[in-house]
Short mmCIF file of C-alpha atoms and ligand atoms in Angstrom, two decimals:
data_model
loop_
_atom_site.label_atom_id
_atom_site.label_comp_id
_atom_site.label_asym_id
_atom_site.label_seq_id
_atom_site.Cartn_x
_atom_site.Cartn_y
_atom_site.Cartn_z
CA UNK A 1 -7.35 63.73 125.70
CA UNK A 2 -5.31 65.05 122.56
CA UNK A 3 -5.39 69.34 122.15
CA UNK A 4 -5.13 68.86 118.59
CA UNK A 5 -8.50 68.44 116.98
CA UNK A 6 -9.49 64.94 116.21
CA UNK A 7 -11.49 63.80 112.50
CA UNK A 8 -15.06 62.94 113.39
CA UNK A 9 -17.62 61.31 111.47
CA UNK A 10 -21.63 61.77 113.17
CA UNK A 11 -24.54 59.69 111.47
CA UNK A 12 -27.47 61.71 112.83
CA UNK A 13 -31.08 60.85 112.41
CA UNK A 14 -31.91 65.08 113.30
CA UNK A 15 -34.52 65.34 115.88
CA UNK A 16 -34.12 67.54 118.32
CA UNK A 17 -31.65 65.70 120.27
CA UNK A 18 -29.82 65.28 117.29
CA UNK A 19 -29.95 69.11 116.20
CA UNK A 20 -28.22 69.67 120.25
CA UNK A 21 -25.47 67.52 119.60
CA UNK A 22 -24.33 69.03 116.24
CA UNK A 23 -24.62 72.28 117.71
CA UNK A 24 -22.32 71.10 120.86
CA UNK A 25 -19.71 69.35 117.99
CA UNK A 26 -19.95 72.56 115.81
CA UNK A 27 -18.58 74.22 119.16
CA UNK A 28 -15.83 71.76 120.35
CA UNK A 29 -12.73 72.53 119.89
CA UNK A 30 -11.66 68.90 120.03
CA UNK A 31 -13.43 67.93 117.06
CA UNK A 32 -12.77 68.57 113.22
CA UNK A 33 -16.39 67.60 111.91
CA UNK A 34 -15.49 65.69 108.15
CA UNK A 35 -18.93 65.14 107.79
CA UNK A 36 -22.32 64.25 108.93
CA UNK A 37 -24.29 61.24 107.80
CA UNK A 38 -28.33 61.20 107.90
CA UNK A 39 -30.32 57.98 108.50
CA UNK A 40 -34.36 57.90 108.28
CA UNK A 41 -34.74 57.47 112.36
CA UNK A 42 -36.94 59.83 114.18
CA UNK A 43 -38.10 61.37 110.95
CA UNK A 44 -37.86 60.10 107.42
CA UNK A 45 -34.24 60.43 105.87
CA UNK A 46 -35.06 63.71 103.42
CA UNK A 47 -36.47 65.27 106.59
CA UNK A 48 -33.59 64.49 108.24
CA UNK A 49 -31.35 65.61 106.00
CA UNK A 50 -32.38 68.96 105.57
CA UNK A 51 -32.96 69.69 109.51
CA UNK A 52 -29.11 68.49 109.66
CA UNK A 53 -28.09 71.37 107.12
CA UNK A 54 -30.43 73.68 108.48
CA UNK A 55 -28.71 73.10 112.12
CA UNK A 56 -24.89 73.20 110.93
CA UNK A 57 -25.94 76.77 108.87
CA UNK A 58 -27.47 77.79 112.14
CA UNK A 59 -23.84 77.05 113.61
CA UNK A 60 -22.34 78.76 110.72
CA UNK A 61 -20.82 75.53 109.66
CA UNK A 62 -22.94 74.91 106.13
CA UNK A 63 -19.77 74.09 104.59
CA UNK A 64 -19.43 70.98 106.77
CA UNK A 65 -20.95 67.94 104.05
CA UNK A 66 -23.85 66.43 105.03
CA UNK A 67 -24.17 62.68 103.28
CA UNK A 68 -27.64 61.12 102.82
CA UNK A 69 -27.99 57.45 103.64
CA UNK A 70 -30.39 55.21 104.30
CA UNK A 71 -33.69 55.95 103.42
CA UNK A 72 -35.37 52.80 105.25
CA UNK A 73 -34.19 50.20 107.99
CA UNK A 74 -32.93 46.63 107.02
CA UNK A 75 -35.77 44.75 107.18
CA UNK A 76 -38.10 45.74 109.47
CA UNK A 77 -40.55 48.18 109.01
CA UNK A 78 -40.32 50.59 111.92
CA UNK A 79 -42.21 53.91 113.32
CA UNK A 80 -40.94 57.25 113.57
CA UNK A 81 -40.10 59.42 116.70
CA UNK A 82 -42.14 62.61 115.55
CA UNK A 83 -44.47 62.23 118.85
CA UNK A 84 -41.24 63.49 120.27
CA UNK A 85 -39.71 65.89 117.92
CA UNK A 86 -42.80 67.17 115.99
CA UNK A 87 -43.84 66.77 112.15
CA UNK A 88 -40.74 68.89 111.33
CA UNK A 89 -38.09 66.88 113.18
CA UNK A 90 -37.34 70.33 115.31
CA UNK A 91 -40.21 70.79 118.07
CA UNK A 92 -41.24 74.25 117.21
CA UNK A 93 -38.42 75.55 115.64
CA UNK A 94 -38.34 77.00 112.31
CA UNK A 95 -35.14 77.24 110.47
CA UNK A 96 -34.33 78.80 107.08
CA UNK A 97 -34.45 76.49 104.15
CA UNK A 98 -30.22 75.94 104.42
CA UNK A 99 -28.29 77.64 101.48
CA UNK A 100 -26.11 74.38 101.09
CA UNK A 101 -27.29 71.59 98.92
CA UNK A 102 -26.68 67.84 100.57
CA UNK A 103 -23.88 66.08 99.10
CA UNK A 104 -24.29 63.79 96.40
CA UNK A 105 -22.08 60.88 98.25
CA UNK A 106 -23.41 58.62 99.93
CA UNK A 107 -23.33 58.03 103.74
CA UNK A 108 -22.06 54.87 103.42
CA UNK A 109 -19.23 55.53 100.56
CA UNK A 110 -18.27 58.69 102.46
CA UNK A 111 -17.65 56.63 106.39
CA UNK A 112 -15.80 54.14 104.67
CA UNK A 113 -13.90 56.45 103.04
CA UNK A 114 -13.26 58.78 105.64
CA UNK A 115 -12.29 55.57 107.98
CA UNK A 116 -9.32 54.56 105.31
CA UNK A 117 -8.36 58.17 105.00
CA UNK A 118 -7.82 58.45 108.58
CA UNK A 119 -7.30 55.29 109.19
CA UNK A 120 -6.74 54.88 113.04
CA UNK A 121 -7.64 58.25 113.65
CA UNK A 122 -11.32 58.34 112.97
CA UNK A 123 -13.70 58.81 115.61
CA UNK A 124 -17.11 57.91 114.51
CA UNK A 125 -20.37 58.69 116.38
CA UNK A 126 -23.56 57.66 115.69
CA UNK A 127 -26.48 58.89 117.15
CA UNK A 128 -29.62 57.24 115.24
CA UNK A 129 -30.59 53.94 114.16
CA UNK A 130 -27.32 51.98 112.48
CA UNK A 131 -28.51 51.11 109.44
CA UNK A 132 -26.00 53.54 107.95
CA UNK A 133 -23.06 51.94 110.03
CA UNK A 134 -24.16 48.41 109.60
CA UNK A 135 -24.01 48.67 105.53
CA UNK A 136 -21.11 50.44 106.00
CA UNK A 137 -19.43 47.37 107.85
CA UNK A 138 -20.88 44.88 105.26
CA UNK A 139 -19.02 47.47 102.62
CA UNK A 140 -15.60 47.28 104.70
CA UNK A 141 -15.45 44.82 107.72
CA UNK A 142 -12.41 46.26 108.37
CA UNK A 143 -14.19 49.52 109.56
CA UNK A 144 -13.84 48.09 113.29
CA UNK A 145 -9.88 48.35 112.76
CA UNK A 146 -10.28 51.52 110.86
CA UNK A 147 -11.99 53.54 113.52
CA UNK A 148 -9.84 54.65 116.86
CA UNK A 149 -13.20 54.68 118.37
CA UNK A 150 -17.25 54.18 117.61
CA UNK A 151 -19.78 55.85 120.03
CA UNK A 152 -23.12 55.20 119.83
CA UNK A 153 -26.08 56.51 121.43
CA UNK A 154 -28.51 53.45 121.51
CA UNK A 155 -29.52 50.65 124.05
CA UNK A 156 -30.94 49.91 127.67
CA UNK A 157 -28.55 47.92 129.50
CA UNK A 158 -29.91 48.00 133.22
CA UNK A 159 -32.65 50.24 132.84
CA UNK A 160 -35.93 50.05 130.88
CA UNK A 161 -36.47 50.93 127.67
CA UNK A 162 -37.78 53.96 126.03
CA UNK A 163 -39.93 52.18 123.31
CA UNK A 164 -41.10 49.27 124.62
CA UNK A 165 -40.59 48.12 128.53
CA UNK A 166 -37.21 46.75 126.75
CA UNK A 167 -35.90 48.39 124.04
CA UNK A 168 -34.71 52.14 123.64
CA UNK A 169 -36.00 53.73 119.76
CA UNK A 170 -32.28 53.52 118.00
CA UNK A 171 -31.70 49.68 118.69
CA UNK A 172 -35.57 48.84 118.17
CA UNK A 173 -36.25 51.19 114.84
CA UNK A 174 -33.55 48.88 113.29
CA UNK A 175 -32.59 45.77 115.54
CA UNK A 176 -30.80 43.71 112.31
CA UNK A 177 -28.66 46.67 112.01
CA UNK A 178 -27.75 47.16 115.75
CA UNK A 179 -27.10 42.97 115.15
CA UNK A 180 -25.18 43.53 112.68
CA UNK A 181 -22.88 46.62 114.19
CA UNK A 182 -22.72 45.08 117.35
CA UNK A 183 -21.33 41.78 116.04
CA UNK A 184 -19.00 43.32 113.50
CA UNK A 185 -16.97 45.65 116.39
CA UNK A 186 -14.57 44.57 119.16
CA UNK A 187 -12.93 41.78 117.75
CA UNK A 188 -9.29 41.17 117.44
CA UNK A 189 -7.52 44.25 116.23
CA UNK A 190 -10.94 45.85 116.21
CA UNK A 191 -12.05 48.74 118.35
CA UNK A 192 -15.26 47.84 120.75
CA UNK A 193 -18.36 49.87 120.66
CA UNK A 194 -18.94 52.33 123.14
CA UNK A 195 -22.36 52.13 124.24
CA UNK A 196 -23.81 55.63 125.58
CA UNK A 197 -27.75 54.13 126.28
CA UNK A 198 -30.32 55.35 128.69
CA UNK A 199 -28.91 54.35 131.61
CA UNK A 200 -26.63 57.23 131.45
CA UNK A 201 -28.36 59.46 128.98
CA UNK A 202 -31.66 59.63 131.22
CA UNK A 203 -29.32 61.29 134.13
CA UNK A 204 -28.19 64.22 131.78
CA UNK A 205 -31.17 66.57 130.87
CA UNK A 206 -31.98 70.22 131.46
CA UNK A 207 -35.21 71.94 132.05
CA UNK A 208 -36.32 75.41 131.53
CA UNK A 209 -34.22 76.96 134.03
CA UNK A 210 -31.32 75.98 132.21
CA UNK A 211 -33.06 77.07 129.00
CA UNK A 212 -33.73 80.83 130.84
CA UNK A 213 -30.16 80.76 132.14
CA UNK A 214 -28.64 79.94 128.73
CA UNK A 215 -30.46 82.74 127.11
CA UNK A 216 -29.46 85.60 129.40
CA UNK A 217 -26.00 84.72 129.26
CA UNK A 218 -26.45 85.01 125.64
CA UNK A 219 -28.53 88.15 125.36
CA UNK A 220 -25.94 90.97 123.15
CA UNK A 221 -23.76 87.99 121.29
CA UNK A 222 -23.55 88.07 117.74
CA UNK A 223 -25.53 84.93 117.11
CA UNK A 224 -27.21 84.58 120.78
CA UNK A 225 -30.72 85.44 119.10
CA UNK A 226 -30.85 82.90 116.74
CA UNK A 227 -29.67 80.04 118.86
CA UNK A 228 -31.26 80.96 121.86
CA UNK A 229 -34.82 81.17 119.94
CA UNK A 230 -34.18 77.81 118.15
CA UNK A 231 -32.91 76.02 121.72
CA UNK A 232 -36.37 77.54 123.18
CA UNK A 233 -38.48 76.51 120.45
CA UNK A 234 -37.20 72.89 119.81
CA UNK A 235 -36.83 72.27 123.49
CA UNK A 236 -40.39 73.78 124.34
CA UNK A 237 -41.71 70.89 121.99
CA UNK A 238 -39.70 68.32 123.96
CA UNK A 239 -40.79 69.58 127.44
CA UNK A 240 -44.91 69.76 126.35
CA UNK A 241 -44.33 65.99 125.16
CA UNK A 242 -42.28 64.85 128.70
CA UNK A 243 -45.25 66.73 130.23
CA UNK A 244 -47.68 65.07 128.78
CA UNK A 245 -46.32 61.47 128.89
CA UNK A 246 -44.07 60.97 132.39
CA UNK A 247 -45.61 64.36 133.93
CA UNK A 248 -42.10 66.45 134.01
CA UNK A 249 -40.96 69.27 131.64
CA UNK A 250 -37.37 68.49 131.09
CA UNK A 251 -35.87 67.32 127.74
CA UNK A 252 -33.31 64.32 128.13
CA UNK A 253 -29.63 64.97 126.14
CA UNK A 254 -29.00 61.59 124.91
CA UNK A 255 -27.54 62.92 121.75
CA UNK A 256 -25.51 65.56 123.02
CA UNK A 257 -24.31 63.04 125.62
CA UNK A 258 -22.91 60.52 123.03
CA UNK A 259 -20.94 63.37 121.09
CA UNK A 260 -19.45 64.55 124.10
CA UNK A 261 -18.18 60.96 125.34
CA UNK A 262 -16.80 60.60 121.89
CA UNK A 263 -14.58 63.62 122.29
CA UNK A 264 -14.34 63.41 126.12
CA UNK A 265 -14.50 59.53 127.07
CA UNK A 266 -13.33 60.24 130.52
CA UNK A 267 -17.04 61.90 130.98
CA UNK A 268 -18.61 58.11 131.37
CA UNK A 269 -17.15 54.94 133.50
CA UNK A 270 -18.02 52.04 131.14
CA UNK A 271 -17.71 48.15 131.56
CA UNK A 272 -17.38 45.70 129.34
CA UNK A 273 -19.21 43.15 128.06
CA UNK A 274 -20.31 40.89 125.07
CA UNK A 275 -23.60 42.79 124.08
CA UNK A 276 -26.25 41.17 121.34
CA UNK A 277 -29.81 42.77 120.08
CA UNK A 278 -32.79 40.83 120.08
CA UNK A 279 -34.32 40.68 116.62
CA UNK A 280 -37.16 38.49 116.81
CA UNK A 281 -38.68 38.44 120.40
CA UNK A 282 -41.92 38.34 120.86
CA UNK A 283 -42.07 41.17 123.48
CA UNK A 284 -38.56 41.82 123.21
CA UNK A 285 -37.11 43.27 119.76
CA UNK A 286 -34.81 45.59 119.99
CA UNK A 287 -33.49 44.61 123.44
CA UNK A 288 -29.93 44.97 123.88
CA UNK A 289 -28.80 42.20 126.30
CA UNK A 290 -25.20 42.59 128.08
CA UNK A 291 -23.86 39.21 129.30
CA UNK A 292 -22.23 40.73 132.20
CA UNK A 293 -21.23 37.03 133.93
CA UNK A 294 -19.80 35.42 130.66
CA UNK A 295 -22.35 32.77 130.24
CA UNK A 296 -22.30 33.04 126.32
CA UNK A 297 -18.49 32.64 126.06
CA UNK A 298 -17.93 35.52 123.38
CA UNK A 299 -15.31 38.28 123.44
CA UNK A 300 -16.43 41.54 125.10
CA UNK A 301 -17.33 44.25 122.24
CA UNK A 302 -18.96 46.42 124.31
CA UNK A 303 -17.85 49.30 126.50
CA UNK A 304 -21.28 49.85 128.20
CA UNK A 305 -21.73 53.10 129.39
CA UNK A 306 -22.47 52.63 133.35
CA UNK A 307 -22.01 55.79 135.05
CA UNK A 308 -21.84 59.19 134.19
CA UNK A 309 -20.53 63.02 135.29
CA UNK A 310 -23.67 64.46 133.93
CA UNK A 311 -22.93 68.44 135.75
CA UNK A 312 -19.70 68.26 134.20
CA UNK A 313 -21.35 67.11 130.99
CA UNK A 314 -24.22 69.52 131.16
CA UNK A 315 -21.42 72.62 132.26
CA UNK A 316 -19.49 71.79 129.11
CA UNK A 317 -23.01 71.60 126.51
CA UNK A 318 -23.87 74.88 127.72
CA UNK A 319 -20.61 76.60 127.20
CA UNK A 320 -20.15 75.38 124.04
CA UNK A 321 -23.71 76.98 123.67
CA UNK A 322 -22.46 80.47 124.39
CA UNK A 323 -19.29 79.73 122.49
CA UNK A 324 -21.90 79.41 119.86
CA UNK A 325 -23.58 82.46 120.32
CA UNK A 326 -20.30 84.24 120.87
CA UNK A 327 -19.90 83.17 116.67
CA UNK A 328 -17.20 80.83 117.62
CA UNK A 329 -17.98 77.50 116.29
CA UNK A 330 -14.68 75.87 117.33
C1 LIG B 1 -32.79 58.29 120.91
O1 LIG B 1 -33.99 58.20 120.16
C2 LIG B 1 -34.21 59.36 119.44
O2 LIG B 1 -35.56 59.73 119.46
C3 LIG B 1 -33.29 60.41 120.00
O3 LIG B 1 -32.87 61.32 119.00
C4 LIG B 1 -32.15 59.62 120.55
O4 LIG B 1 -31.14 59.42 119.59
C5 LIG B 1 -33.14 58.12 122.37
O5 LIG B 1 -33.70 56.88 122.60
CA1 LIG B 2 -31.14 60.62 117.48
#
C-alpha cells in the first residue's frame, strides 16, 4: 500500500450503506476524495444526490464535488431499495439541508475526466448500480487503461442473491449496465474489475453493540454528537428492516466494505475469472455468473472477491469513525 494519498473517484447511489462508506473515505488517510458521483439506485438520483452532500458536510468535507448522473437505468425499468433505507435514503436520520450546491458537471464528464487527469493513478469505486460507469466507458473505452484500479460493490458469485434467489440489487437494478462494465474492463492493457459482492460483504456487519461501543468512545469529541446520532438513527432503520425480514438486527457493510478494499486490497483474497450478467433470464436477470473452469474461453476480467478479513475490516471502519468524531477527516 502507498502512504501517500491516492485520487479516488466513488459513484454512490446514498442509502445508508452508501452514507457509511463516504464517511469511512472522508476519514482515510489513504484516499484524496476528487469527487463523488450519484446514480438513481436505492433512491431516485436527486434524492441521492442531496443525502451524498448532506453526508460529506456531516464529515466536514462539503467542499468535496458531488456530480449528478444518471437519473434512470439503461433500459430497464427497475425498483428502488427504500424498503431498506427508508423514504429519505437515510433510515431515520435527519440531516441539515447541505450548504453546498451539487456540481453542475456531470458524473460521467467528470470520471472520464478525472481518469485522463490521473491517468494510471485513478482509483475508482463504485458502489451503486453502473449505469454511471457503463456510459462513462461508452464515452472513453479507454477508461479500463485509465484507471489503476475499479472496485465495485455488486454481484453474488457463490452465494444467493439479495433481490431475487440470484441476483444482488446493484447488478439487477441495471443488468445492461453491469453487461456493459463488466465486458468493457480487464482486457489487454486494461485493469480487471474487482468484484466486492455478497459473498464477502454479508460476513462484515455490525449490530448494536458495536453501535453502543462506537458512541461511548465518542462521547466529549468535537463532532462525536452528530455522527454518533446519525450512525444510530440510519442504522436503527437498517436493523428494524433485518428484523423484520431474516429475524436479526444487524446492518450488513457492503458499501463500506468496497471503499475499504479499494484503498486496502490486501483486506479481500480474490480469484479470477471471466464474469458476465444475465440480462434477459427469465428467473435470472441480474445474475452475475463467474466461469470459474474456463468453459466460455474468454479472458478473466474479474477479480472476484472470495474471502475476506472482516474484524480487521470492521476495526479499521470504526476507527476511522472516531477519527471522525475526533474532527479529523483525513
Ligand atoms: C447494495 O444494494 C444497496 O441497497 C446497498 O447500498 C448496496 O450497495 C447491496 O446489495
Ligand atoms: Ca449502494
Amino acid at each position: 500500500m502507498s502512504h501517500e494519498p491516492e485520487p479516488i473517484v466513488i459513484d454512490v447511489d446514498t442509502g445508508i450503506d452508501d452514507a457509511l462508506a463516504l464517511l469511512y473515505a472522508c476519514a482515510a488517510p489513504a484516499a484524496e476524495i476528487l469527487g463523488v458521483s450519484t446514480v438513481v439506485g436505492n433512491v431516485d438520483l436527486n434524492a441521492a444526490t442531496r443525502n451524498t452532500r448532506a453526508v460529506l458536510a456531516l464529515a466536514g468535507r462539503g467542499d468535496i464535488p458531488v456530480w449528478p448522473g444518471a437519473a434512470s437505468p439503461l433500459s430497464s425499468a427497475s425498483a428502488d431499495a427504500r424498503h431498506v433505507h427508508g423514504e429519505s435514503g437515510l433510515g431515520h436520520a435527519v440531516l441539515p439541508e447541505p450548504p453546498e450546491p451539487a456540481s453542475r458537471t456531470h458524473a460521467v464528464d467528470a470520471i472520464v475526466a478525472a481518469a485522463h487527469a490521473h491517468a494510471g493513478r485513478l482509483i475508482l469505486v463504485a458502489t451503486g448500480p453502473l449505469t454511471n460507469v457503463a456510459l462513462a466507458v461508452m464515452r472513453e473505452p479507454e477508461l479500463p487503461s485509465l484507471v489503476k484500479r475499479f472496485v465495485i460493490m455488486g454481484g453474488a458469485y457463490a452465494e444467493s442473491g439479495n433481490v431475487t434467489p440470484s441476483a444482488e440489487f446493484n447488478i439487477w437494478h441495471d443488468p445492461e449496465a453491469a453487461r456493459i462494465v463488466f465486458r468493457a474492463f480487464g482486457g489487454v492493457g486494461g485493469a480487471s474489475m474487482v468484484a466486492v459482492g455478497l459473498d464477502v460483504t454479508r460476513k462484515m456487519t455490525f449490530d448494536e453493540k458495536d453501535v453502543a461501543a462506537f458512541a461511548a468512545s465518542a462521547a466529549g469529541k468535537p463532532k462525536g454528537a452528530a455522527l454518533t446520532r446519525f450512525i444510530e438513527d440510519a442504522s436503527r432503520f437498517y436493523f428494524e428492516r433485518m428484523e423484520a425480514s431474516q429475524g436479526r438486527r444487524h446492518l450488513v457493510m457492503h458499501d463500506p466494505l468496497a471503499v475499504a478494499v479499494a484503498l486496502d486490497p490486501t483486506l479481500v483474497e480474490t480469484r479470477r475469472a471471466a464474469v458476465d450478467v444475465e440480462t434477459s433470464g427469465r428467473l435470472t436477470t441480474g445474475a452475475t455468473i463467474a466461469d470459474w473452469r474456463g468453459q466460455w474461453g474468454r479472458l478473466a476480467n474479474t477479480e472476484v472477491a472470495v474471502s475476506v478479513d472482516a474484524e480487521r475490516a470492521r476495526k479499521m471502519f470504526f476507527e476511522a469513525m472516531l477519527r471522525l468524531a475526533e474532527g479529523r477527516s483525513r
